[in-house]
Coordinates of C-alpha atoms in Angstrom, one line a residue:
M1 CA -47.0 68.7 -22.6
F2 CA -48.7 70.7 -20.6
Q3 CA -47.7 71.6 -17.0
L4 CA -49.9 69.9 -14.3
K5 CA -51.9 72.1 -11.7
E6 CA -50.5 72.4 -8.3
Y7 CA -53.3 70.2 -7.0
Q8 CA -53.2 67.8 -9.6
Q9 CA -49.4 67.2 -8.9
K10 CA -50.2 67.1 -5.1
T11 CA -52.6 64.4 -5.7
L12 CA -50.4 62.4 -7.7
D13 CA -47.5 62.7 -5.7
E14 CA -49.8 61.7 -2.7
L15 CA -51.2 58.7 -4.9
E16 CA -47.7 57.6 -5.8
E17 CA -46.6 57.5 -2.2
Y18 CA -49.6 55.7 -1.2
L19 CA -49.0 53.0 -3.5
K20 CA -45.4 52.7 -2.7
Q21 CA -46.6 52.1 1.0
A22 CA -49.1 49.9 0.2
R23 CA -46.7 47.6 -1.8
L24 CA -44.3 47.6 0.9
F25 CA -46.8 47.4 3.8
G26 CA -50.3 46.5 2.4
A27 CA -53.2 48.9 1.6
K28 CA -54.6 49.4 5.5
I29 CA -51.2 50.3 6.8
A30 CA -50.6 52.5 4.1
F31 CA -54.1 54.1 4.3
A32 CA -53.9 54.8 8.0
K33 CA -50.4 56.7 7.3
L34 CA -52.0 58.8 4.4
T35 CA -55.0 59.7 6.7
N36 CA -53.2 59.6 10.0
N37 CA -55.5 57.7 11.5
K38 CA -58.3 59.8 11.0
S39 CA -60.5 57.5 9.0
E40 CA -61.2 53.9 8.9
Y41 CA -59.9 51.9 6.0
K42 CA -62.6 49.8 4.2
A43 CA -61.8 47.5 1.3
I44 CA -63.8 47.5 -1.5
K45 CA -64.4 45.4 -4.5
I46 CA -63.9 46.7 -7.9
S47 CA -63.9 44.9 -11.0
E48 CA -60.7 44.7 -12.9
E49 CA -61.9 46.7 -15.9
I50 CA -62.6 49.7 -13.4
L51 CA -59.4 49.1 -11.9
H52 CA -57.6 49.3 -15.5
N53 CA -59.4 52.6 -16.3
I54 CA -58.4 54.3 -12.8
V55 CA -55.0 53.2 -13.4
F56 CA -54.8 54.2 -17.4
Y57 CA -56.1 57.7 -16.7
A58 CA -53.9 58.1 -13.9
I59 CA -50.9 57.8 -16.0
L60 CA -52.7 59.3 -19.1
S61 CA -53.1 62.6 -16.8
Y62 CA -49.5 62.4 -15.4
Y63 CA -48.3 62.7 -18.9

């Protein structure tokens, strides 16, 4: 295996924390916590295929 770069690990850590918060409190509240209310949450619609690819590559890059 290979070692992730510091910015890659930080990004994955932030994503993991966001997803945990989103599961517990919903995406809008989790986004507010992540951005310290400095940005407005805007939901977007994406296809299931794109979502699958995002998750797949996030997991792949983690290992």
